Amino acid sequence: VQLQASGGGLVQAGDSLRLSCAASGRSFSRDLMGWFRQAPDKEREFVAAVSRTGRSTYYSDSVRGRFTISRGGANTVYLQMNSLKAEDTAVYYCAADPNAILTAGPDYASRQENYDDWGQGTQVTVSS
């Protein structure tokens, strides 16, 4: 099982980036998929998650209205990041939870311990 995150880079404040997560090794069609991030000297935190159907999405307060998570099929997840800020600088990780029920809800989706599979991360750096 492998989750490959890509699309990170160095941008200026106000710019946009789209992160991609390509999952392989099994079908992820029934997984809750999430994005988390870890800034230097900070703990890893929840960013966004999307249900297996793609109809339900969840966001942290810090990115709601600027970031959009979506599924590009059973094994691909995207994170469109607009109006980037310096505080968005972090390593971004995608993760998969094969055990989530369809109506898991935002509290469940935001908990790292619920995710079984993790990618290696992609660096996003936003200069102010």
PDB file of C-alpha atoms in Angstrom:
ATOM      1  CA  VAL A   1       0.000   0.000   0.000  1.00  0.00           C
ATOM      2  CA  GLN A   2       1.387   3.372  -0.993  1.00  0.00           C
ATOM      3  CA  LEU A   3       0.122   6.931  -0.879  1.00  0.00           C
ATOM      4  CA  GLN A   4       2.148   9.279  -3.053  1.00  0.00           C
ATOM      5  CA  ALA A   5       1.624  12.984  -2.407  1.00  0.00           C
ATOM      6  CA  SER A   6       2.835  15.510  -4.968  1.00  0.00           C
ATOM      7  CA  GLY A   7       2.327  19.067  -6.130  1.00  0.00           C
ATOM      8  CA  GLY A   8       4.046  20.983  -3.379  1.00  0.00           C
ATOM      9  CA  GLY A   9       6.432  23.822  -4.013  1.00  0.00           C
ATOM     10  CA  LEU A  10       7.504  27.371  -3.224  1.00  0.00           C
ATOM     11  CA  VAL A  11       4.908  30.055  -3.931  1.00  0.00           C
ATOM     12  CA  GLN A  12       4.110  33.586  -2.842  1.00  0.00           C
ATOM     13  CA  ALA A  13       1.317  34.601  -0.521  1.00  0.00           C
ATOM     14  CA  GLY A  14      -1.953  34.779  -2.428  1.00  0.00           C
ATOM     15  CA  ASP A  15      -0.943  32.122  -4.947  1.00  0.00           C
ATOM     16  CA  SER A  16      -2.558  28.738  -5.499  1.00  0.00           C
ATOM     17  CA  LEU A  17      -1.332  25.155  -5.532  1.00  0.00           C
ATOM     18  CA  ARG A  18      -3.003  21.821  -6.157  1.00  0.00           C
ATOM     19  CA  LEU A  19      -1.766  18.806  -4.269  1.00  0.00           C
ATOM     20  CA  SER A  20      -2.421  15.296  -5.532  1.00  0.00           C
ATOM     21  CA  CYS A  21      -2.431  12.004  -3.684  1.00  0.00           C
ATOM     22  CA  ALA A  22      -2.147   8.818  -5.727  1.00  0.00           C
ATOM     23  CA  ALA A  23      -2.987   5.675  -3.791  1.00  0.00           C
ATOM     24  CA  SER A  24      -1.949   2.189  -4.867  1.00  0.00           C
ATOM     25  CA  GLY A  25      -1.703  -1.340  -3.571  1.00  0.00           C
ATOM     26  CA  ARG A  26      -5.407  -1.825  -2.937  1.00  0.00           C
ATOM     27  CA  SER A  27      -8.692  -0.113  -3.735  1.00  0.00           C
ATOM     28  CA  PHE A  28      -9.352   3.030  -1.764  1.00  0.00           C
ATOM     29  CA  SER A  29     -12.862   3.473  -3.110  1.00  0.00           C
ATOM     30  CA  ARG A  30     -14.430   2.904   0.299  1.00  0.00           C
ATOM     31  CA  ASP A  31     -11.879   4.945   2.279  1.00  0.00           C
ATOM     32  CA  LEU A  32     -12.260   8.238   4.002  1.00  0.00           C
ATOM     33  CA  MET A  33      -9.345  10.247   2.585  1.00  0.00           C
ATOM     34  CA  GLY A  34      -7.698  13.087   4.428  1.00  0.00           C
ATOM     35  CA  TRP A  35      -4.976  15.699   4.241  1.00  0.00           C
ATOM     36  CA  PHE A  36      -2.917  16.682   7.247  1.00  0.00           C
ATOM     37  CA  ARG A  37       0.030  19.044   7.603  1.00  0.00           C
ATOM     38  CA  GLN A  38       2.960  19.604   9.904  1.00  0.00           C
ATOM     39  CA  ALA A  39       4.738  22.915  10.193  1.00  0.00           C
ATOM     40  CA  PRO A  40       8.247  23.231  11.653  1.00  0.00           C
ATOM     41  CA  ASP A  41       8.251  22.774  15.418  1.00  0.00           C
ATOM     42  CA  LYS A  42       4.512  22.085  15.450  1.00  0.00           C
ATOM     43  CA  GLU A  43       2.382  18.984  15.751  1.00  0.00           C
ATOM     44  CA  ARG A  44       0.716  17.493  12.731  1.00  0.00           C
ATOM     45  CA  GLU A  45      -2.786  18.869  12.256  1.00  0.00           C
ATOM     46  CA  PHE A  46      -5.906  18.099  10.287  1.00  0.00           C
ATOM     47  CA  VAL A  47      -6.519  20.048   7.074  1.00  0.00           C
ATOM     48  CA  ALA A  48      -9.363  18.410   5.147  1.00  0.00           C
ATOM     49  CA  ALA A  49     -11.102  15.105   4.465  1.00  0.00           C
ATOM     50  CA  VAL A  50     -13.510  13.676   1.916  1.00  0.00           C
ATOM     51  CA  SER A  51     -15.915  10.768   2.220  1.00  0.00           C
ATOM     52  CA  ARG A  52     -15.833   7.703  -0.005  1.00  0.00           C
ATOM     53  CA  THR A  53     -18.580   9.139  -2.212  1.00  0.00           C
ATOM     54  CA  GLY A  54     -17.000  12.575  -2.418  1.00  0.00           C
ATOM     55  CA  ARG A  55     -20.245  14.189  -1.319  1.00  0.00           C
ATOM     56  CA  SER A  56     -19.143  14.976   2.233  1.00  0.00           C
ATOM     57  CA  THR A  57     -16.123  17.172   2.869  1.00  0.00           C
ATOM     58  CA  TYR A  58     -14.634  18.454   6.102  1.00  0.00           C
ATOM     59  CA  TYR A  59     -12.197  21.295   6.737  1.00  0.00           C
ATOM     60  CA  SER A  60     -10.259  22.832   9.561  1.00  0.00           C
ATOM     61  CA  ASP A  61     -11.285  26.364  10.452  1.00  0.00           C
ATOM     62  CA  SER A  62      -7.945  27.705   9.248  1.00  0.00           C
ATOM     63  CA  VAL A  63      -8.438  26.559   5.644  1.00  0.00           C
ATOM     64  CA  ARG A  64     -12.210  26.548   5.187  1.00  0.00           C
ATOM     65  CA  GLY A  65     -13.177  28.763   2.271  1.00  0.00           C
ATOM     66  CA  ARG A  66      -9.664  28.685   0.786  1.00  0.00           C
ATOM     67  CA  PHE A  67      -8.958  24.968   0.301  1.00  0.00           C
ATOM     68  CA  THR A  68     -11.056  22.393  -1.534  1.00  0.00           C
ATOM     69  CA  ILE A  69     -10.649  18.649  -1.244  1.00  0.00           C
ATOM     70  CA  SER A  70     -11.992  16.349  -3.946  1.00  0.00           C
ATOM     71  CA  ARG A  71     -11.723  12.830  -5.256  1.00  0.00           C
ATOM     72  CA  GLY A  72     -10.510  12.156  -8.775  1.00  0.00           C
ATOM     73  CA  GLY A  73     -11.638   8.564  -8.762  1.00  0.00           C
ATOM     74  CA  ALA A  74     -11.249   5.675  -6.375  1.00  0.00           C
ATOM     75  CA  ASN A  75      -7.542   6.102  -5.785  1.00  0.00           C
ATOM     76  CA  THR A  76      -6.812   9.815  -6.273  1.00  0.00           C
ATOM     77  CA  VAL A  77      -7.467  12.762  -3.990  1.00  0.00           C
ATOM     78  CA  TYR A  78      -6.763  16.421  -4.627  1.00  0.00           C
ATOM     79  CA  LEU A  79      -6.334  19.446  -2.397  1.00  0.00           C
ATOM     80  CA  GLN A  80      -6.822  22.734  -4.204  1.00  0.00           C
ATOM     81  CA  MET A  81      -5.234  25.479  -2.122  1.00  0.00           C
ATOM     82  CA  ASN A  82      -6.093  29.079  -2.954  1.00  0.00           C
ATOM     83  CA  SER A  83      -5.165  32.369  -1.304  1.00  0.00           C
ATOM     84  CA  LEU A  84      -2.185  30.747   0.337  1.00  0.00           C
ATOM     85  CA  LYS A  85      -0.723  32.366   3.432  1.00  0.00           C
ATOM     86  CA  ALA A  86       2.685  32.118   5.052  1.00  0.00           C
ATOM     87  CA  GLU A  87       1.098  30.125   7.880  1.00  0.00           C
ATOM     88  CA  ASP A  88       0.139  27.415   5.385  1.00  0.00           C
ATOM     89  CA  THR A  89       3.820  26.516   5.100  1.00  0.00           C
ATOM     90  CA  ALA A  90       4.157  22.864   6.114  1.00  0.00           C
ATOM     91  CA  VAL A  91       4.710  19.336   4.930  1.00  0.00           C
ATOM     92  CA  TYR A  92       1.373  18.040   3.695  1.00  0.00           C
ATOM     93  CA  TYR A  93       0.433  14.384   4.113  1.00  0.00           C
ATOM     94  CA  CYS A  94      -2.408  12.399   2.630  1.00  0.00           C
ATOM     95  CA  ALA A  95      -3.946   9.570   4.601  1.00  0.00           C
ATOM     96  CA  ALA A  96      -6.561   6.859   4.192  1.00  0.00           C
ATOM     97  CA  ASP A  97      -9.048   5.346   6.607  1.00  0.00           C
ATOM     98  CA  PRO A  98     -10.615   2.137   5.320  1.00  0.00           C
ATOM     99  CA  ASN A  99     -12.849   1.707   8.366  1.00  0.00           C
ATOM    100  CA  ALA A 100     -14.823   4.939   8.350  1.00  0.00           C
ATOM    101  CA  ILE A 101     -18.568   4.703   7.953  1.00  0.00           C
ATOM    102  CA  LEU A 102     -20.217   6.870   5.329  1.00  0.00           C
ATOM    103  CA  THR A 103     -21.623   9.238   7.949  1.00  0.00           C
ATOM    104  CA  ALA A 104     -18.424   9.543   9.960  1.00  0.00           C
ATOM    105  CA  GLY A 105     -18.691  13.289  10.480  1.00  0.00           C
ATOM    106  CA  PRO A 106     -16.105  16.028  10.976  1.00  0.00           C
ATOM    107  CA  ASP A 107     -14.979  15.067  14.490  1.00  0.00           C
ATOM    108  CA  TYR A 108     -14.085  11.572  13.363  1.00  0.00           C
ATOM    109  CA  ALA A 109     -12.507  12.741  10.108  1.00  0.00           C
ATOM    110  CA  SER A 110     -10.170  15.143  11.879  1.00  0.00           C
ATOM    111  CA  ARG A 111      -8.575  12.539  14.156  1.00  0.00           C
ATOM    112  CA  GLN A 112      -5.218  11.254  12.937  1.00  0.00           C
ATOM    113  CA  GLU A 113      -5.496   8.014  14.867  1.00  0.00           C
ATOM    114  CA  ASN A 114      -8.373   6.927  12.643  1.00  0.00           C
ATOM    115  CA  TYR A 115      -6.201   6.794   9.530  1.00  0.00           C
ATOM    116  CA  ASP A 116      -4.323   3.599   8.791  1.00  0.00           C
ATOM    117  CA  ASP A 117      -2.263   4.487   5.734  1.00  0.00           C
ATOM    118  CA  TRP A 118      -0.068   7.567   5.278  1.00  0.00           C
ATOM    119  CA  GLY A 119       1.942   9.075   2.449  1.00  0.00           C
ATOM    120  CA  GLN A 120       5.437  10.487   2.647  1.00  0.00           C
ATOM    121  CA  GLY A 121       4.439  14.152   2.468  1.00  0.00           C
ATOM    122  CA  THR A 122       5.043  17.035   0.099  1.00  0.00           C
ATOM    123  CA  GLN A 123       6.539  20.377   1.134  1.00  0.00           C
ATOM    124  CA  VAL A 124       4.542  23.564   0.661  1.00  0.00           C
ATOM    125  CA  THR A 125       6.367  26.815   1.318  1.00  0.00           C
ATOM    126  CA  VAL A 126       4.567  30.144   1.103  1.00  0.00           C
ATOM    127  CA  SER A 127       6.663  33.290   1.160  1.00  0.00           C
ATOM    128  CA  SER A 128       5.127  36.490   2.445  1.00  0.00           C
TER     129      SER A 128
END
